[in-house]
Amino acid sequence: MIPIFQQFPGLKDKLPYVSLCQFPTPVKKLDKLGQAIGVEHLYIKQDGLTAQPFGGNKIRKLEFLLGEALEQGAQEVMTFGWAGSNHALAAAVSANKIGLTGISMLMPQHSADYVRRNLLMSHYANAELHHYPNKLLRYLGVKYRQFRHWLKKGKAPYIIPLGGSTPLGIVGFVNAAFELKNQIEKKEILEPEFIYVALGSAGTAVGLMIGLKALNMKSKIIPIRIIGQDVTSPATVLELFSKTVDFLHTADPSFPVLELSEHEFNIRDEYLGSGYARFTKEGNEAVDLMDEAEGICLDGTYTGKAAAALIDDARKQVLKDRVVLFWNTLNAQDFSGFIKDLDYHRLPKSFHRYFEQNVQPLVDFGPEVT
Ligand SMILES: Cc1ncc(COP(=O)(O)O)c(C=O)c1O
């Protein structure tokens, strides 16, 4: 049983849940990287291994969200993101695993190799892919598709909001903090003072903040912005925190009523660069360093930027003698075998451009490709 249900059995009775993950994800000491940047106690939490054939942070949220989709008798799940969205792919792959169909409502982004891979893998997982040039057209597209699917299936698709960051989805990351606590108790890792994690739709960071507080742990979340203020602001974090705590407390009154003030966290804005999915020099250097030192693969959109913050802080001596955890949110499963024979022409035409235009170089950082 997952640790949050062990600790709060009332939640087990109330919350929808479908098991999709292999828990706990491993923690590992990063001796070589730690030595290179002067942090003796540096660890990684490998959420890339949450599931197969596609892991990463999003599957934790999907265990609850897809649990609800099943409970409601849905046959399809609709979600949102940009073309290379890991979340949309995670939803499509996980839905497919439990007999549902994913519908991904996507918007344009700067291309990269991973965008190509994720689109092909979504296709492999039988997802229905749609591409809209802007939010307004996507909004209209959602209404139209919901109606069409309702006509076809007699039921509208279950909707998963952007990034799966609803109170129900966020419970997956409250549970992740409980999982970490167990690993600390088993002495697999020292209790971290700082946990660095990428901040997108904020559910990952907020869930961890709630779990750490509920457990009275001293670890502080360092959220690193990878998307603009228009999507996620400090107010978003505060709102998701209080809504999720309310949700948990209502489901099981023994779950503590927790509060978060804006002084308790600091979103690190300085590693975003020129925007979501725009690679940065610092991010790419962090990807290189992690690969050279530990053979662990990061990416330029999310985890490279989060690692860049950690490395920068370490170089400024902020992390000297501290216990630091890098929460790796990126899928670590190699799914290339599933897509190697797929031809991108089988995707809707509006996605072909991601295969026909240049991609941003990740390892050899050069001038921006537009
Ligand atoms: C690899 C990776 N890391 C981090 C995030 C951000 O997680 P959240 O949306 O919960 O803030 C995402 C979101 O898509 C992601 O794909």
Coordinates of C-alpha atoms and ligand atoms in Angstrom, one line a residue:
M1 CA 0.0 0.0 0.0
I2 CA 1.3 3.5 -0.8
P3 CA 2.6 5.3 2.3
I4 CA 0.0 8.1 2.4
F5 CA -2.7 5.5 2.6
Q6 CA -0.9 3.7 5.4
Q7 CA -0.6 6.9 7.4
F8 CA -4.1 8.2 6.6
P9 CA -6.4 5.1 6.0
G10 CA -9.4 7.5 5.6
L11 CA -7.8 8.7 2.4
K12 CA -7.6 5.2 1.1
D13 CA -11.3 4.8 1.4
K14 CA -12.2 8.1 -0.1
L15 CA -9.7 8.7 -3.0
P16 CA -9.8 7.1 -6.4
Y17 CA -6.5 5.4 -7.2
V18 CA -5.1 3.1 -9.8
S19 CA -1.6 1.6 -9.4
L20 CA 0.7 2.6 -12.3
C21 CA 4.0 3.1 -10.6
Q22 CA 6.8 1.0 -9.2
F23 CA 7.5 2.5 -5.8
P24 CA 9.7 3.6 -4.2
T25 CA 11.8 5.3 -6.9
P26 CA 15.4 4.9 -6.0
V27 CA 17.6 7.5 -4.3
K28 CA 21.3 7.6 -5.1
K29 CA 24.3 9.6 -3.9
L30 CA 25.9 11.6 -6.6
D31 CA 29.5 11.4 -5.4
K32 CA 31.2 12.4 -8.6
L33 CA 29.0 15.4 -9.4
G34 CA 29.1 16.3 -5.7
Q35 CA 32.8 16.3 -5.8
A36 CA 32.9 18.4 -9.0
I37 CA 30.7 21.1 -7.6
G38 CA 31.7 20.9 -3.9
V39 CA 28.6 19.4 -2.3
E40 CA 29.6 16.4 -0.3
H41 CA 26.1 15.1 0.4
L42 CA 24.4 15.3 -2.9
Y43 CA 21.6 12.9 -3.8
I44 CA 19.2 12.3 -6.6
K45 CA 15.6 10.9 -6.5
Q46 CA 15.1 9.0 -9.7
D47 CA 11.5 9.6 -10.6
G48 CA 12.4 8.8 -14.1
L49 CA 11.8 5.2 -13.1
T50 CA 8.3 5.6 -11.8
A51 CA 6.8 3.4 -14.6
Q52 CA 7.4 1.6 -17.9
P53 CA 7.5 2.2 -20.8
F54 CA 7.4 5.9 -19.8
G55 CA 8.3 7.2 -16.4
G56 CA 8.8 10.7 -14.9
N57 CA 7.0 12.8 -12.3
K58 CA 3.6 12.9 -14.1
I59 CA 2.8 9.2 -13.5
R60 CA 2.5 9.9 -9.7
K61 CA -0.4 12.3 -10.4
L62 CA -2.0 10.1 -13.0
E63 CA -2.4 7.3 -10.5
F64 CA -5.1 9.4 -8.8
L65 CA -6.5 11.2 -11.9
L66 CA -6.9 8.0 -13.9
G67 CA -8.3 6.3 -10.9
E68 CA -11.0 8.9 -11.0
A69 CA -11.5 8.5 -14.7
L70 CA -12.0 4.7 -14.2
E71 CA -14.4 5.3 -11.3
Q72 CA -16.4 7.6 -13.6
G73 CA -16.6 5.0 -16.3
A74 CA -14.6 7.2 -18.8
Q75 CA -13.3 5.6 -22.0
E76 CA -11.2 8.5 -23.0
V77 CA -9.0 11.1 -21.2
M78 CA -8.3 14.5 -22.7
T79 CA -5.4 16.6 -21.6
F80 CA -3.4 19.7 -22.6
G81 CA 0.2 20.8 -23.2
W82 CA 2.7 21.9 -25.8
A83 CA 3.7 19.6 -28.6
G84 CA 6.5 17.8 -26.8
S85 CA 4.6 17.6 -23.5
N86 CA 5.8 14.9 -21.2
H87 CA 2.5 15.2 -19.3
A88 CA 0.4 14.6 -22.4
L89 CA 2.6 11.6 -23.3
A90 CA 2.5 10.2 -19.8
A91 CA -1.3 10.5 -19.8
A92 CA -1.6 8.8 -23.2
V93 CA 0.7 5.9 -22.3
S94 CA -0.9 5.4 -18.8
A95 CA -4.4 5.6 -20.2
N96 CA -3.5 3.1 -22.9
K97 CA -2.2 0.7 -20.3
I98 CA -5.5 0.6 -18.5
G99 CA -7.7 0.4 -21.6
L100 CA -8.5 4.1 -22.0
T101 CA -7.6 6.3 -25.0
G102 CA -5.6 9.5 -24.6
I103 CA -6.6 12.7 -26.4
S104 CA -3.9 15.3 -26.4
M105 CA -4.8 18.9 -27.2
L106 CA -1.4 20.5 -28.0
M107 CA 0.0 23.9 -28.9
P108 CA 3.2 24.9 -30.8
Q109 CA 6.6 25.0 -29.1
H110 CA 10.2 25.2 -30.1
S111 CA 11.3 22.0 -31.6
A112 CA 13.8 19.6 -30.1
D113 CA 14.6 15.9 -30.5
Y114 CA 12.5 15.0 -27.5
V115 CA 9.5 16.6 -29.1
R116 CA 9.8 14.2 -32.0
R117 CA 10.2 11.2 -29.7
N118 CA 7.3 12.2 -27.5
L119 CA 4.9 12.7 -30.4
L120 CA 5.8 9.4 -32.0
M121 CA 5.5 7.6 -28.6
S122 CA 2.0 9.2 -28.1
H123 CA 1.1 7.8 -31.5
Y124 CA 2.4 4.4 -30.5
A125 CA 0.2 4.6 -27.4
N126 CA -2.8 5.1 -29.6
A127 CA -3.4 8.7 -28.6
E128 CA -5.5 11.1 -30.6
L129 CA -3.3 14.1 -31.3
H130 CA -4.5 17.6 -32.1
H131 CA -2.5 20.7 -32.7
Y132 CA -3.8 24.3 -32.2
P133 CA -2.0 27.5 -33.1
N134 CA -3.2 29.4 -30.0
K135 CA -5.3 29.2 -26.8
L136 CA -8.5 30.5 -28.3
L137 CA -8.5 27.9 -31.1
R138 CA -7.6 25.2 -28.7
Y139 CA -10.5 26.3 -26.4
L140 CA -12.9 26.0 -29.3
G141 CA -11.3 22.7 -30.3
V142 CA -11.8 21.3 -26.9
K143 CA -15.5 22.2 -26.9
Y144 CA -15.9 20.7 -30.4
R145 CA -14.0 17.5 -29.5
Q146 CA -15.8 17.0 -26.3
F147 CA -19.1 17.2 -28.1
R148 CA -18.0 14.9 -30.9
H149 CA -16.6 12.3 -28.5
W150 CA -19.8 12.5 -26.5
L151 CA -21.8 11.8 -29.6
K152 CA -19.6 8.9 -30.6
K153 CA -19.1 7.2 -27.2
G154 CA -22.1 8.4 -25.3
K155 CA -19.8 10.0 -22.7
A156 CA -17.5 13.0 -22.8
P157 CA -13.8 12.4 -22.2
Y158 CA -12.5 12.7 -18.6
I159 CA -10.6 16.0 -18.5
I160 CA -7.1 16.3 -17.0
P161 CA -6.1 19.9 -16.6
L162 CA -2.6 21.2 -17.7
G163 CA 0.1 19.2 -16.0
G164 CA -2.3 17.2 -13.9
S165 CA -1.9 19.8 -11.1
T166 CA -5.3 19.5 -9.5
P167 CA -5.7 18.8 -5.8
L168 CA -6.4 15.1 -6.6
G169 CA -3.4 14.8 -8.9
I170 CA -1.2 16.6 -6.4
V171 CA -1.9 14.0 -3.8
G172 CA 0.6 11.8 -5.8
F173 CA 3.4 14.2 -4.8
V174 CA 2.2 14.4 -1.2
N175 CA 2.6 10.7 -1.2
A176 CA 6.1 11.1 -2.7
A177 CA 7.2 13.1 0.4
F178 CA 6.0 10.2 2.5
E179 CA 8.0 7.8 0.3
L180 CA 11.1 9.9 0.8
K181 CA 10.6 9.9 4.6
N182 CA 10.6 6.1 4.5
Q183 CA 13.8 6.1 2.6
I184 CA 15.4 8.5 5.1
E185 CA 14.2 6.2 7.9
K186 CA 15.8 3.2 6.1
K187 CA 19.0 5.3 5.9
E188 CA 19.1 5.2 2.1
I189 CA 19.5 9.0 2.2
L190 CA 20.2 11.7 4.8
E191 CA 17.3 14.0 5.4
P192 CA 17.9 16.7 2.8
E193 CA 18.0 20.4 3.8
F194 CA 17.2 21.5 0.2
I195 CA 15.3 19.8 -2.5
Y196 CA 15.7 21.2 -6.0
V197 CA 12.9 20.6 -8.4
A198 CA 11.6 22.0 -11.7
L199 CA 8.4 24.1 -11.4
G200 CA 5.9 23.9 -14.3
S201 CA 2.3 23.7 -13.4
A202 CA 3.5 23.5 -9.8
G203 CA 1.8 20.2 -8.7
T204 CA 5.1 18.4 -8.1
A205 CA 6.6 21.2 -5.9
V206 CA 3.3 21.9 -4.1
G207 CA 2.6 18.2 -3.3
L208 CA 6.1 17.8 -1.9
M209 CA 5.7 21.0 0.2
I210 CA 2.5 19.6 1.7
G211 CA 3.9 16.2 2.4
L212 CA 7.1 17.6 4.0
K213 CA 5.1 19.9 6.2
A214 CA 2.6 17.1 7.2
L215 CA 5.6 15.1 8.3
N216 CA 7.4 17.9 10.1
M217 CA 10.4 17.5 8.0
K218 CA 13.0 20.2 7.7
S219 CA 13.6 19.9 4.0
K220 CA 13.0 23.0 2.0
I221 CA 11.8 22.9 -1.6
I222 CA 13.7 25.1 -4.1
P223 CA 11.3 25.4 -7.1
I224 CA 13.0 26.4 -10.4
R225 CA 10.8 28.1 -12.9
I226 CA 10.7 26.5 -16.3
I227 CA 7.6 28.3 -17.6
G228 CA 6.4 31.9 -17.6
Q229 CA 4.6 33.8 -14.8
D230 CA 1.4 33.7 -16.8
V231 CA 1.2 30.0 -16.2
T232 CA 2.6 29.7 -12.7
S233 CA 3.1 32.5 -10.1
P234 CA 3.7 32.4 -6.4
A235 CA -0.1 32.9 -6.1
T236 CA -0.6 29.7 -8.0
V237 CA 1.6 27.8 -5.5
L238 CA -0.3 29.3 -2.5
E239 CA -3.7 28.5 -4.1
L240 CA -2.8 24.9 -5.0
F241 CA -1.3 24.4 -1.6
S242 CA -4.5 25.5 0.3
K243 CA -6.9 23.8 -2.1
T244 CA -5.0 20.5 -1.8
V245 CA -4.8 20.7 2.0
D246 CA -8.6 21.4 2.1
F247 CA -9.2 18.5 -0.2
L248 CA -7.2 16.1 1.9
H249 CA -8.6 17.4 5.2
T250 CA -12.1 17.0 3.9
A251 CA -11.4 13.5 2.6
D252 CA -9.8 12.5 6.0
P253 CA -10.2 15.0 8.9
S254 CA -7.1 13.5 10.5
F255 CA -5.0 15.1 7.7
P256 CA -3.6 18.3 9.3
V257 CA -4.8 21.7 8.3
L258 CA -1.5 23.2 7.0
E259 CA -0.7 26.7 5.9
L260 CA 1.9 28.1 3.6
S261 CA 3.0 31.7 3.5
E262 CA 4.7 33.4 0.6
H263 CA 7.9 33.9 2.6
E264 CA 8.4 30.1 2.9
F265 CA 9.3 29.5 -0.7
N266 CA 11.2 31.4 -3.4
I267 CA 10.6 30.5 -7.0
R268 CA 13.9 30.8 -8.8
D269 CA 13.2 32.7 -11.9
E270 CA 16.7 33.3 -13.2
Y271 CA 17.2 30.0 -15.0
L272 CA 14.2 30.2 -17.3
G273 CA 16.1 32.0 -20.0
S274 CA 13.9 33.3 -22.9
G275 CA 11.0 31.0 -22.1
Y276 CA 9.4 27.6 -21.8
A277 CA 11.3 25.0 -23.8
R278 CA 13.9 27.5 -24.9
F279 CA 17.2 25.9 -24.0
T280 CA 19.8 27.9 -22.1
K281 CA 23.6 27.8 -21.9
E282 CA 23.5 27.1 -18.1
G283 CA 20.9 24.4 -18.6
N284 CA 22.8 22.7 -21.3
E285 CA 26.0 22.9 -19.2
A286 CA 24.2 21.2 -16.4
V287 CA 22.9 18.5 -18.7
D288 CA 26.5 17.9 -19.8
L289 CA 27.9 17.9 -16.3
M290 CA 25.4 15.4 -15.0
D291 CA 26.0 13.2 -18.0
E292 CA 29.8 13.3 -17.7
A293 CA 29.9 12.9 -13.9
E294 CA 27.1 10.4 -13.4
G295 CA 25.9 9.2 -16.8
I296 CA 22.4 10.5 -15.9
C297 CA 20.4 12.1 -18.7
L298 CA 18.6 15.4 -18.1
D299 CA 16.9 17.7 -20.6
G300 CA 17.0 21.3 -21.7
T301 CA 13.4 22.2 -20.9
Y302 CA 12.9 21.1 -17.3
T303 CA 15.6 19.2 -15.4
G304 CA 18.6 20.9 -17.0
K305 CA 17.3 24.3 -15.8
A306 CA 16.6 22.9 -12.3
A307 CA 20.1 21.3 -12.1
A308 CA 21.6 24.6 -13.4
A309 CA 20.2 26.4 -10.3
L310 CA 21.7 23.7 -8.0
I311 CA 25.1 23.8 -9.7
D312 CA 25.1 27.6 -9.6
D313 CA 24.2 27.7 -5.9
A314 CA 26.9 25.1 -5.2
R315 CA 29.5 27.2 -7.0
K316 CA 28.5 30.2 -5.0
Q317 CA 29.2 28.1 -1.8
V318 CA 25.6 28.3 -0.7
L319 CA 25.3 24.5 -0.4
K320 CA 28.6 23.8 1.3
D321 CA 28.2 21.2 4.1
R322 CA 24.5 20.9 3.3
V323 CA 22.5 17.8 2.4
V324 CA 21.0 18.4 -1.0
L325 CA 18.6 16.4 -3.1
F326 CA 17.9 16.8 -6.8
W327 CA 14.5 15.5 -7.6
N328 CA 14.8 14.2 -11.1
T329 CA 11.4 14.5 -12.8
L330 CA 12.5 13.4 -16.2
N331 CA 11.5 10.1 -17.8
A332 CA 14.5 7.7 -17.7
Q333 CA 13.0 4.8 -19.7
D334 CA 14.4 4.2 -23.1
F335 CA 11.4 3.9 -25.4
S336 CA 13.3 4.2 -28.7
G337 CA 12.6 0.6 -29.5
F338 CA 8.9 1.2 -29.7
I339 CA 9.1 4.2 -32.1
K340 CA 12.1 3.3 -34.3
D341 CA 10.0 2.1 -37.2
L342 CA 7.3 4.7 -36.9
D343 CA 7.1 7.2 -39.7
Y344 CA 6.1 10.7 -38.7
H345 CA 3.9 11.0 -41.7
R346 CA 1.4 8.9 -39.8
L347 CA 0.9 11.8 -37.4
P348 CA -1.6 14.6 -38.3
K349 CA 0.0 16.9 -40.8
S350 CA 0.2 19.9 -38.5
F351 CA 2.9 18.0 -36.5
H352 CA 5.1 17.2 -39.4
R353 CA 6.9 20.5 -39.0
Y354 CA 8.6 19.2 -35.8
F355 CA 10.3 16.6 -38.0
E356 CA 11.0 18.8 -41.0
Q357 CA 12.5 21.9 -39.2
N358 CA 15.8 22.1 -37.4
V359 CA 15.8 21.3 -33.7
Q360 CA 17.6 23.2 -30.9
P361 CA 20.9 21.7 -30.2
L362 CA 21.1 20.3 -26.7
V363 CA 24.7 19.3 -26.1
D364 CA 26.5 21.7 -28.4
F365 CA 24.8 24.9 -27.4
G366 CA 24.8 27.3 -30.4
P367 CA 22.8 30.2 -31.7
E368 CA 19.1 29.9 -31.2
V369 CA 17.3 28.0 -34.0
T370 CA 13.9 29.6 -34.8
Ligands
LIG1 C1 10.3 16.5 -16.9 C2 9.4 17.4 -16.1 N1 9.8 18.0 -15.0 C3 9.1 18.8 -14.3 C4 7.8 19.2 -14.8 C5 7.0 20.2 -14.0 O1 6.1 19.5 -13.1 P1 4.9 20.3 -12.6 O2 4.0 20.6 -13.7 O3 4.2 19.4 -11.6 O4 5.4 21.5 -11.9 C6 7.3 18.6 -16.0 C7 6.0 19.0 -16.5 O5 5.6 18.8 -17.6 C8 8.1 17.7 -16.7 O6 7.7 17.1 -17.8

